[in-house]
Backbone as a ProteinNet text record, in pm:
[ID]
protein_1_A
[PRIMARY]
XXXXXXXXXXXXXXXXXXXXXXXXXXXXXXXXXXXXXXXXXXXXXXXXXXXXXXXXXXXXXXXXXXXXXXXXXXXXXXXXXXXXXXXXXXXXXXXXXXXXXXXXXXXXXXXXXXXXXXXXXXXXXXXXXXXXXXXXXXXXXXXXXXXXXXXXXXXXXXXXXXXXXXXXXXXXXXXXXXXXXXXXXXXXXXXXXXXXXXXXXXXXXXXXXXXXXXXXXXXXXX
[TERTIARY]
-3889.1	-3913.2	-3998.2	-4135.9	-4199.9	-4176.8	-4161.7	-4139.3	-4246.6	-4295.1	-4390.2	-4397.1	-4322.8	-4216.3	-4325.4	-4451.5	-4553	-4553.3	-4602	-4575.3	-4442.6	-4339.7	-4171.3	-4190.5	-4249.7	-4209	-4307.1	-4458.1	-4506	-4471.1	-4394.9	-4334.2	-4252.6	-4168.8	-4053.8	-4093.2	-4196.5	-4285.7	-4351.8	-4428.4	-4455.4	-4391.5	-4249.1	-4205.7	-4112.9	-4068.1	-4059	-4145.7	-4277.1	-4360.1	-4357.9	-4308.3	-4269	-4173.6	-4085.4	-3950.4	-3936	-3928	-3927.2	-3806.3	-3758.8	-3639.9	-3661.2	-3555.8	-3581	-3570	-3694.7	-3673.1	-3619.6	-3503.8	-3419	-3532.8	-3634.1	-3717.6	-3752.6	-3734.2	-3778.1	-3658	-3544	-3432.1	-3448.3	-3448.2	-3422.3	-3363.2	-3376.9	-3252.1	-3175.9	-3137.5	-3117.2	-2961.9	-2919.2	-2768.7	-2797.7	-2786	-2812.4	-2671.6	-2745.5	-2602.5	-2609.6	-2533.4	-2498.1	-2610.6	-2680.2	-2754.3	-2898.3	-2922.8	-3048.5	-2992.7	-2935.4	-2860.2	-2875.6	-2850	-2885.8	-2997	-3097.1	-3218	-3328.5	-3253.5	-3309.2	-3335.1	-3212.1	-3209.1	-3275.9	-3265.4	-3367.7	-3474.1	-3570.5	-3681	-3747.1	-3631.5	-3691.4	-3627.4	-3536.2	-3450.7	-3483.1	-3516.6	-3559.2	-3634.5	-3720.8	-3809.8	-3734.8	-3581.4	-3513	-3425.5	-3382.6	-3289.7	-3391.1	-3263.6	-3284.8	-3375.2	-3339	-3386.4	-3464.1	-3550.6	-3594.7	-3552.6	-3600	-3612.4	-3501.7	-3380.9	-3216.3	-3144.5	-3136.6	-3059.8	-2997	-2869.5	-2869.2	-2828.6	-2889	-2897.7	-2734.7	-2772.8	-2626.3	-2592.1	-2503.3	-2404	-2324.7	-2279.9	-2196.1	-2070.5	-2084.8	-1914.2	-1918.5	-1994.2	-2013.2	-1957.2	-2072.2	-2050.6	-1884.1	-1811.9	-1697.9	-1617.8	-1660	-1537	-1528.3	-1677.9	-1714.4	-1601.6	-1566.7	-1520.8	-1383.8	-1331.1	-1191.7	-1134.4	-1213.3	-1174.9	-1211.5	-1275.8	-1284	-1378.1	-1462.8	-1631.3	-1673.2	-1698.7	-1784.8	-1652.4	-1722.7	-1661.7	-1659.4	-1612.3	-1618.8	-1740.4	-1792.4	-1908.8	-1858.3	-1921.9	-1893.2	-1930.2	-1874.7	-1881.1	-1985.1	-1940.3	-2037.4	-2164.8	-2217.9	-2304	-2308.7	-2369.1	-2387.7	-2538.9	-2468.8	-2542.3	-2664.6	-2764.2	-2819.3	-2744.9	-2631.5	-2543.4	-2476.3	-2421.2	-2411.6	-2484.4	-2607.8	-2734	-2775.1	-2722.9	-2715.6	-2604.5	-2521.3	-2406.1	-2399	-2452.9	-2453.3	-2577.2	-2654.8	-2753.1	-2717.2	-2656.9	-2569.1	-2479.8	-2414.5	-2269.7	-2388.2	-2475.5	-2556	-2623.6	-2648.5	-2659.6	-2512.8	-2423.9	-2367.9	-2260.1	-2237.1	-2129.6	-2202.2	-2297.3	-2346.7	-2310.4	-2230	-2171.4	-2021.2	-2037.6	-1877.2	-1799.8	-1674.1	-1567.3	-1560.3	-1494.7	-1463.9	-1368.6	-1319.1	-1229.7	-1263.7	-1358.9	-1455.6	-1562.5	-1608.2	-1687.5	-1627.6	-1515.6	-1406.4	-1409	-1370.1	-1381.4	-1490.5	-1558.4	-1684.4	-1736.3	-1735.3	-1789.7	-1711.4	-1609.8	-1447.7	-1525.7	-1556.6	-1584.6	-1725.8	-1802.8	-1935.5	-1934.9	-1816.9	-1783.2	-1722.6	-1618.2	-1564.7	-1663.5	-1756.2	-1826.8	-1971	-2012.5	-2170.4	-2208.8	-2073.3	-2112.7	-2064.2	-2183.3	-2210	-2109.7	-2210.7	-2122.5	-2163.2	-2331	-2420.7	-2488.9	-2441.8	-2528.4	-2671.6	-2719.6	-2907	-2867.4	-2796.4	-2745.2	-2652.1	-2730	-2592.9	-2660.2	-2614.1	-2594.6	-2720.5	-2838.1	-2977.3	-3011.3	-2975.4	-3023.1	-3000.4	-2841.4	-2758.1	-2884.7	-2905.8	-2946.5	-3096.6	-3137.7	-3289.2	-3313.7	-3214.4	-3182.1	-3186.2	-3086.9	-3081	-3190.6	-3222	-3287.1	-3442.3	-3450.1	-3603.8	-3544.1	-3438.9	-3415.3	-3431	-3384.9	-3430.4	-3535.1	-3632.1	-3749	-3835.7	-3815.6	-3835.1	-3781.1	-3680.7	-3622.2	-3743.7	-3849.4	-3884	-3951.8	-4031.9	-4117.7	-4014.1	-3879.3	-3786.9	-3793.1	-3745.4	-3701.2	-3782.8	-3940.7	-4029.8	-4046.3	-4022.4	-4042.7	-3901.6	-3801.7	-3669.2	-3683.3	-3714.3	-3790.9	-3873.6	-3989	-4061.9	-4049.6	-3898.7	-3866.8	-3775.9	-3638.6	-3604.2	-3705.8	-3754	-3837.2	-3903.9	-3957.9	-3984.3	-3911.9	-3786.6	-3679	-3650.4	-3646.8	-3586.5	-3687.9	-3851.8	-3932.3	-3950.1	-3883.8	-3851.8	-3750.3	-3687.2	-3517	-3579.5	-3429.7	-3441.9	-3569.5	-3646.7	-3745.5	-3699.5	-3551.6	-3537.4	-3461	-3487.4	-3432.8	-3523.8	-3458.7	-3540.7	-3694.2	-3763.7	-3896.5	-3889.3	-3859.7	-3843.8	-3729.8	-3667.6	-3561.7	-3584.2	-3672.4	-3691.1	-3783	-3851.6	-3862.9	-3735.6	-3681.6	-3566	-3421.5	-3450.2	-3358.5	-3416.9	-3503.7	-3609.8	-3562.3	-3626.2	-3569.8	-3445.5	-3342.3	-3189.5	-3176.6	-3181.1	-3143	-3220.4	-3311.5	-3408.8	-3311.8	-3234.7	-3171	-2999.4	-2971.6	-2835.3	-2846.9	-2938.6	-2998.4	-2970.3	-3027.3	-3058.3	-2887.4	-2811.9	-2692.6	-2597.5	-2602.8	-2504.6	-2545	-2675.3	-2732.5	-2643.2	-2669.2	-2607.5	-2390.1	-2360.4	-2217.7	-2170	-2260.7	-2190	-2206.2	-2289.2	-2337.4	-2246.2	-2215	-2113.1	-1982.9	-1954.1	-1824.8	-1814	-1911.3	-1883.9	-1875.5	-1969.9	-1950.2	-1763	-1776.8	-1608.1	-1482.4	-1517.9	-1446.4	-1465.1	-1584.2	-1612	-1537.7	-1545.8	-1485.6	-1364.8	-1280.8	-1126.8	-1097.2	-1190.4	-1126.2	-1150.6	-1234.9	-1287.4	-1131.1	-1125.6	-996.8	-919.5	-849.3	-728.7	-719.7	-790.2	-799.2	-824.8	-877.9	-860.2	-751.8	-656.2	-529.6	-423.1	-466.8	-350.8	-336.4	-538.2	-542.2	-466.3	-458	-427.1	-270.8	-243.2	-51.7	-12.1	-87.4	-65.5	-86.2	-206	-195.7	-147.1	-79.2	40.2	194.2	227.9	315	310.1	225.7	208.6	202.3	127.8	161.9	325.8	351.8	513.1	607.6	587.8	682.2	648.9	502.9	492.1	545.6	566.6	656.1	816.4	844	991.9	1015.3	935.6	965.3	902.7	836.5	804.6	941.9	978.5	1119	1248.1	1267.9	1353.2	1335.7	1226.5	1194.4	1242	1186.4	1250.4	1396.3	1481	1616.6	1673.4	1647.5	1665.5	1672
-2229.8	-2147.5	-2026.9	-2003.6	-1873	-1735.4	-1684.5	-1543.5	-1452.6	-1422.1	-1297.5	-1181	-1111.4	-939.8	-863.5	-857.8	-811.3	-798.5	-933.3	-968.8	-961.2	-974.6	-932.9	-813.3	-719.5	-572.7	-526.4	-557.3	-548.7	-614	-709.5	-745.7	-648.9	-644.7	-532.6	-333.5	-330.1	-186.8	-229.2	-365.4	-359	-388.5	-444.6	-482.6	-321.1	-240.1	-100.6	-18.3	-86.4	-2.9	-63.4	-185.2	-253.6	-224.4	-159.8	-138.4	-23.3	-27.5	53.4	80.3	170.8	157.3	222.2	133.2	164.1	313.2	368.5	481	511.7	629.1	636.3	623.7	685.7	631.2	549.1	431.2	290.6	219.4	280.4	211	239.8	118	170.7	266.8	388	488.2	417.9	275.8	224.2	130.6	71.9	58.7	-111.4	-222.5	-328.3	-440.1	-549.1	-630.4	-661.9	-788.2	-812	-886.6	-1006.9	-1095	-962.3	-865.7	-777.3	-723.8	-686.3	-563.9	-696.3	-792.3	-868.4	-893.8	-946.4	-1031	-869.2	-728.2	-588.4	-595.5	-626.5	-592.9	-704.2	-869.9	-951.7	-888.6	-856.6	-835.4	-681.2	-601.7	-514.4	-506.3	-595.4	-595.1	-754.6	-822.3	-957.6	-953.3	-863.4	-895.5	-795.8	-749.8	-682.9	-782.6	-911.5	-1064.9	-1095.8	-1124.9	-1225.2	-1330.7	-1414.1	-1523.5	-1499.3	-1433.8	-1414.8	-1482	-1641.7	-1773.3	-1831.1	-1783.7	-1877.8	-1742.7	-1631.6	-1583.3	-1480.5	-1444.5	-1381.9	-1270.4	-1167.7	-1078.3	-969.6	-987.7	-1015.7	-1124.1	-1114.3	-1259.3	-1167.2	-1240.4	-1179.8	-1138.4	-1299.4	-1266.5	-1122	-1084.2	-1005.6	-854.6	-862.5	-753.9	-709.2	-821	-843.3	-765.4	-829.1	-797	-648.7	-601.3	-467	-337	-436.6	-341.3	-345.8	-473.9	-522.6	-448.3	-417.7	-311	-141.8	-165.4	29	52.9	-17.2	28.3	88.4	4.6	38.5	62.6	148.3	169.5	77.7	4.9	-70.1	-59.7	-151.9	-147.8	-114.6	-37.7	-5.9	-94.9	-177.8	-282.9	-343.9	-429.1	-563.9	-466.1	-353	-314.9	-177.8	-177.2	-92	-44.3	105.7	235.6	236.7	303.8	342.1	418.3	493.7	530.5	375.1	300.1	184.5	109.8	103.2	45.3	159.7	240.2	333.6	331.8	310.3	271.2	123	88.7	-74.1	-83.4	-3.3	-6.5	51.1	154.2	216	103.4	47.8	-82.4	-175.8	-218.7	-312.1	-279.7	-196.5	-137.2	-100.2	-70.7	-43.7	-123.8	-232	-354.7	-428.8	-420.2	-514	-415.4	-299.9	-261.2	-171.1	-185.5	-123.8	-247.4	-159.7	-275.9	-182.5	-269.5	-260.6	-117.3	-87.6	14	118.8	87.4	260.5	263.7	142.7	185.1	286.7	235	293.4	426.7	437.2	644.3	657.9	640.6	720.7	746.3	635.4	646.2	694.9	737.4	753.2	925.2	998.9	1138.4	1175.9	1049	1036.8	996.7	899.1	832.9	978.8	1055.3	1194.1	1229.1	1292.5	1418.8	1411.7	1256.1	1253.3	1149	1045.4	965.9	988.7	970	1004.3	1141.6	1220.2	1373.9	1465.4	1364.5	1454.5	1592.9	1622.7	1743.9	1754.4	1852.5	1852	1746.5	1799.2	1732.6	1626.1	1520.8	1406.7	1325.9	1182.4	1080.4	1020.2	1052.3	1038.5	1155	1239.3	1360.9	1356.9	1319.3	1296.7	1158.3	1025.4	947.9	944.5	1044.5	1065.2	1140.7	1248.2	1314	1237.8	1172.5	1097.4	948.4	903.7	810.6	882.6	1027.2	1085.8	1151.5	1146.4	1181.7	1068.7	925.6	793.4	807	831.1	759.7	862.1	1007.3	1056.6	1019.5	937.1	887.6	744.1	728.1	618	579.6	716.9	765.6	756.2	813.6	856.7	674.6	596.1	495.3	385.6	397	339.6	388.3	512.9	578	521.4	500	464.9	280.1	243	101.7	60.6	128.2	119.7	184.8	276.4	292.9	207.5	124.1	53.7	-66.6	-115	-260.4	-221.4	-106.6	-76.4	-82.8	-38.4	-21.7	-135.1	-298	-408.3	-507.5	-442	-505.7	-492.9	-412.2	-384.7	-409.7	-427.7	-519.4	-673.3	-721.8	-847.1	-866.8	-769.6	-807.3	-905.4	-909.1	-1011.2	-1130.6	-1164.8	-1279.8	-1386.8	-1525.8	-1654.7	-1620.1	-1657.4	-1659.1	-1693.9	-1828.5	-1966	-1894.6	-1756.6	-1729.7	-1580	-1512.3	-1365.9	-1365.4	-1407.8	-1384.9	-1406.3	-1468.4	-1476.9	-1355.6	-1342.9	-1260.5	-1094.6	-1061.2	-951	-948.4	-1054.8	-1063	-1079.9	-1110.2	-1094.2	-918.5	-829.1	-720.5	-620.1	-648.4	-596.6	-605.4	-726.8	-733.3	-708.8	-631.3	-601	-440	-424.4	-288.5	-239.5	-302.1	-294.6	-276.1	-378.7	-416.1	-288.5	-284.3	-143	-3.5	-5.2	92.2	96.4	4.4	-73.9	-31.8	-94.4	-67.3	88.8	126.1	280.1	362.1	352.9	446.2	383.2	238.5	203.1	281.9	269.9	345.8	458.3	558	692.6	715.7	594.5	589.4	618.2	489	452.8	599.6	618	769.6	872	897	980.4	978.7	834.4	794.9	854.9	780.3	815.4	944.6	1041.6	1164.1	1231.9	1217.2	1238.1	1186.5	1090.2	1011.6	1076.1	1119.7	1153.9	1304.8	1396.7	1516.5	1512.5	1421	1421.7	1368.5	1302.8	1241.2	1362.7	1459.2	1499.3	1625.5	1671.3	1759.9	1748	1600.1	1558.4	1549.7	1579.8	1527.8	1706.5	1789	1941.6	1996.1	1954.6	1940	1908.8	1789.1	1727.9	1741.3	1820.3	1911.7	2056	2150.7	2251.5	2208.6	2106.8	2069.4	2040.6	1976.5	1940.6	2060.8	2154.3	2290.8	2352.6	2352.6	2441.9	2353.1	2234.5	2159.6	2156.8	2225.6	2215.1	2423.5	2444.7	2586.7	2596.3	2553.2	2548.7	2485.9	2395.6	2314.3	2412.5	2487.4	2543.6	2678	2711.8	2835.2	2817.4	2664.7	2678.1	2661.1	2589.5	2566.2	2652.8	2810.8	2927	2960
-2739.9	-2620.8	-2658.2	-2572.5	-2612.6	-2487.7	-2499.8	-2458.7	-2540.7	-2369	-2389.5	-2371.9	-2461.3	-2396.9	-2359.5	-2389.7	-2340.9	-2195.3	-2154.2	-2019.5	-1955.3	-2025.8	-1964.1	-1890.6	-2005.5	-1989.5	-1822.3	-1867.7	-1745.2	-1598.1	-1618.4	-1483.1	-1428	-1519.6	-1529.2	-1452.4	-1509.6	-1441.9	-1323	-1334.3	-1199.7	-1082.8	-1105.2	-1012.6	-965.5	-1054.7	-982	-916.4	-951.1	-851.6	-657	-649.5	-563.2	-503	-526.6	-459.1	-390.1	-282.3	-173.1	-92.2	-42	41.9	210.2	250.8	404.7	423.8	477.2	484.7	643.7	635.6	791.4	928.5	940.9	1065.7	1101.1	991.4	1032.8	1082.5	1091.1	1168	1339.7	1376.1	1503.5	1587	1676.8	1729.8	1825	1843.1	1963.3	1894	1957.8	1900.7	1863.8	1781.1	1770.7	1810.6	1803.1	1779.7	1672.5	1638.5	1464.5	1420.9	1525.1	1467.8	1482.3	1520.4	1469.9	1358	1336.6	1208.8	1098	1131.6	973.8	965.6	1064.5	1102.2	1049.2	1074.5	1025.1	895.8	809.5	732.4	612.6	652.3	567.4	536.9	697.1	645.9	572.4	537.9	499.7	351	313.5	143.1	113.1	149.4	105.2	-6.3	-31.7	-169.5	-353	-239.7	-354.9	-417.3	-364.8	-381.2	-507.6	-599	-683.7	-698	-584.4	-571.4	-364.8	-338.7	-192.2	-127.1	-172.6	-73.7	-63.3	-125.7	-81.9	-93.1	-167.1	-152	-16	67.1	161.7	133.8	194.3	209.1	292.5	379.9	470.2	546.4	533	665.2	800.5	897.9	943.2	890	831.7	681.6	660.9	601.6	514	574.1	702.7	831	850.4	881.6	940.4	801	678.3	625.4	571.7	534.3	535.9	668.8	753.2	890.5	863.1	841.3	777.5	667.7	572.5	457.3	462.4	560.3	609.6	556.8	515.6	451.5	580.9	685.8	802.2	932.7	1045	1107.7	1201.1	1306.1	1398.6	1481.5	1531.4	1653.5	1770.3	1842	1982	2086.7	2142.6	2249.7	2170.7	2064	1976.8	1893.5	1934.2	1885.8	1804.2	1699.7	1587.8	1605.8	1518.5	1577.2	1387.2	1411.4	1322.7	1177	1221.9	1136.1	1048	1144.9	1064.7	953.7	1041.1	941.3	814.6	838.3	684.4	616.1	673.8	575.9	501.3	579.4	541.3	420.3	418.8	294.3	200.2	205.1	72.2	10.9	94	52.5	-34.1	30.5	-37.2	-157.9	-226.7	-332.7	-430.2	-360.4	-454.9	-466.1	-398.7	-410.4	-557.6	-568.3	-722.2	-865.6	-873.6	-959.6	-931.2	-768.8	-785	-703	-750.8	-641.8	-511.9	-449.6	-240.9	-273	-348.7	-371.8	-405.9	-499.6	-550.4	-390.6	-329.1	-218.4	-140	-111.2	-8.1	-25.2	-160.3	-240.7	-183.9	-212.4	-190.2	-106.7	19.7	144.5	240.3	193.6	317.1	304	240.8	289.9	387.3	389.5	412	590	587	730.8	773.3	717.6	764.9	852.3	743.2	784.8	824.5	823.4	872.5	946.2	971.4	1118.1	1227.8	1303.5	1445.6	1466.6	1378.9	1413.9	1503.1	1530.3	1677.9	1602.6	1516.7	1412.5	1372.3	1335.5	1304.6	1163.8	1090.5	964.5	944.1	971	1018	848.5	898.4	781	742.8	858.9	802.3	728.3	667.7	659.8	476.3	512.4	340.7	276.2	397.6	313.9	271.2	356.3	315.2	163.6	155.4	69.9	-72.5	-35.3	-160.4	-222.2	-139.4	-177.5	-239	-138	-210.6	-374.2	-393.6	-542.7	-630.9	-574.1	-652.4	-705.1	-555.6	-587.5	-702.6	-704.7	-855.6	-940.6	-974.3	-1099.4	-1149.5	-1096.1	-1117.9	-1257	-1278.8	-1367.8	-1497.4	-1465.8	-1634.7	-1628.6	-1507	-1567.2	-1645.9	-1612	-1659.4	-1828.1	-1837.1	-1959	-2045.4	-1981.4	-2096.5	-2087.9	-2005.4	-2009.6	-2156.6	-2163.5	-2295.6	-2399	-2385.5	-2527.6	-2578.2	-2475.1	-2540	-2606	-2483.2	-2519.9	-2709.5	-2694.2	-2847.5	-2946.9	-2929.6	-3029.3	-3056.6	-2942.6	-2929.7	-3022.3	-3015.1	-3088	-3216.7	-3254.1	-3451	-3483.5	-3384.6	-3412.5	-3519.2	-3616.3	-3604.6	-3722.6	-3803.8	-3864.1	-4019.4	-4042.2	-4101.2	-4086.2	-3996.5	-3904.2	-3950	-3915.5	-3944.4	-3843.9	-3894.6	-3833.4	-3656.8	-3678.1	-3562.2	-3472.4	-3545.3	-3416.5	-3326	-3398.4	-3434.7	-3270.6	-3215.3	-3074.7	-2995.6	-2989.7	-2887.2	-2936.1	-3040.5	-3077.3	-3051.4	-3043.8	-2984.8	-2850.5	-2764.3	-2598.7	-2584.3	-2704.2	-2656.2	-2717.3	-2795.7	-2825.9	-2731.4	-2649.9	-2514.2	-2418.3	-2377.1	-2263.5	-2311.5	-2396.1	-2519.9	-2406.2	-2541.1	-2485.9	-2330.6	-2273.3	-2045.5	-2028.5	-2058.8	-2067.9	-2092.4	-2190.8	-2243.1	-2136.8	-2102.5	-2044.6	-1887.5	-1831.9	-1724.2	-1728.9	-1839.2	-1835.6	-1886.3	-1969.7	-1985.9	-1881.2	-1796.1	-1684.5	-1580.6	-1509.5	-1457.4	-1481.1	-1624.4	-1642.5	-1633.7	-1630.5	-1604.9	-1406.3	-1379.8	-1190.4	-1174.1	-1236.8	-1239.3	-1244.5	-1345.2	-1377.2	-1330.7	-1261.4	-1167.6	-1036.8	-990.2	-833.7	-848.1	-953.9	-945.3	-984.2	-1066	-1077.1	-928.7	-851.8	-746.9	-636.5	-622	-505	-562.3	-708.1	-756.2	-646.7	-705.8	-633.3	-475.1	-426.2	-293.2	-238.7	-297.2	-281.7	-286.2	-392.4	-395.4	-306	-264.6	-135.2	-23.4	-0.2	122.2	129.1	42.9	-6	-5.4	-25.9	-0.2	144.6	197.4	354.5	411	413.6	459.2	419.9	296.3	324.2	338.3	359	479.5	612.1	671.8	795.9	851.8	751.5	771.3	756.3	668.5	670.4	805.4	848	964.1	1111.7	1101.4	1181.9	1221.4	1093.7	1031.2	1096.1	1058.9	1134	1240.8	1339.2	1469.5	1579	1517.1	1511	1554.7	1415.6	1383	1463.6	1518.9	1608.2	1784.4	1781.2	1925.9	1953.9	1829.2	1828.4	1870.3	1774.4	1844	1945.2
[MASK]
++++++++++++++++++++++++++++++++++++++++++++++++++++++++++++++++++++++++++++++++++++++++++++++++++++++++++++++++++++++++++++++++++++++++++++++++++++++++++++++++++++++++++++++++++++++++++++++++++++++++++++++++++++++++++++++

């Protein structure tokens, strides 16, 4: 088998120069049903799939169960609001390294305080925000791109001859890998130190609410 990390690598840069994300004005302001909200969302994440031509993007499955687990909020009479279709693009990004459970953390303060809150500063505002910080990350990531691939190409220099390319393109994609899971795990540890403290806010609020119940109680007994 020949492998051409040359050409790997340049696929690899050029295909980040390709990747684009829905930016919030291109969502409709108008409320959809389910078969637009998916039929939306093919054609504007289809060329981010694996595989374009079989793989799906969303299902209704998918829709449904997103609502079922408290990712998304329910549709209002069958139809979903632009706030939806931003939530639903965040989930789709980040279901390929977190679980339904770290989604939940994370998006449960976001559904709080920035859907359909009617504010100058609503949930297009957070997601514009953030995605224009991605898209400056593009440049570091191209730059840590060709330093591993370098490091991966002096790997291995006394290796059998007949194996020493594939073993190059396996310590390249070692490399991506580790990069990939250590940064996962700090997501990880982040979420839950994050839910821990908001768990236990809410367990202090809820007993001050309850003392001031218990003496509101105890005031009118009087």
């Amino acid at each position: 088998m020949t492998i051409n990390m040359e050409d790997l690598l340049n696929s690899i840069l050029n295909s980040l120069d390709r990747i684009e994300y829905i930016k919030a004005e291109d969502i409709p302001d108008i409320d959809l049903y389910m078969d637009q909200v998916t039929t939306f969302m093919e054609s504007h994440l289809r060329n981010s799939a694996r595989n374009p031509q079989s793989d799906k993007i969303l299902t209704k499955t998918m829709i449904n169960n997103y609502a079922k687990n408290n990712l998304l909020p329910p549709p209002i009479k069958k139809k979903y609001s632009k706030d939806h279709v931003l939530l639903l693009i965040f989930i789709y990004y980040y279901k390929g390294i977190l679980s339904i459970s770290d989604i939940q953390d994370l998006l449960k303060p976001i559904k709080e305080r920035f859907f359909a809150n009617g504010k100058e500063f609503d949930l297009s505002s957070v997601y514009e925000e953030v995605w224009g910080l991605e898209q400056d990350q593009t440049a570091v990531m191209k730059a840590d791109l060709e330093e591993k691939f370098r490091i991966a190409q002096k790997s291995f220099e006394n290796a059998p001859e007949d194996s020493q390319e594939f073993l190059k393109f396996f310590s390249f994609i070692c490399m991506l890998s580790f990069d990939v899971y250590v940064k996962t795990l700090l997501i990880e540890k982040m979420i839950d130190g994050f839910a821990t403290k908001r768990a236990e806010k809410e367990r202090k609020k809820s007993k001050v609410q309850d003392k001031k119940e218990e003496t509101d109680f105890a005031g009118r007994e009087d």
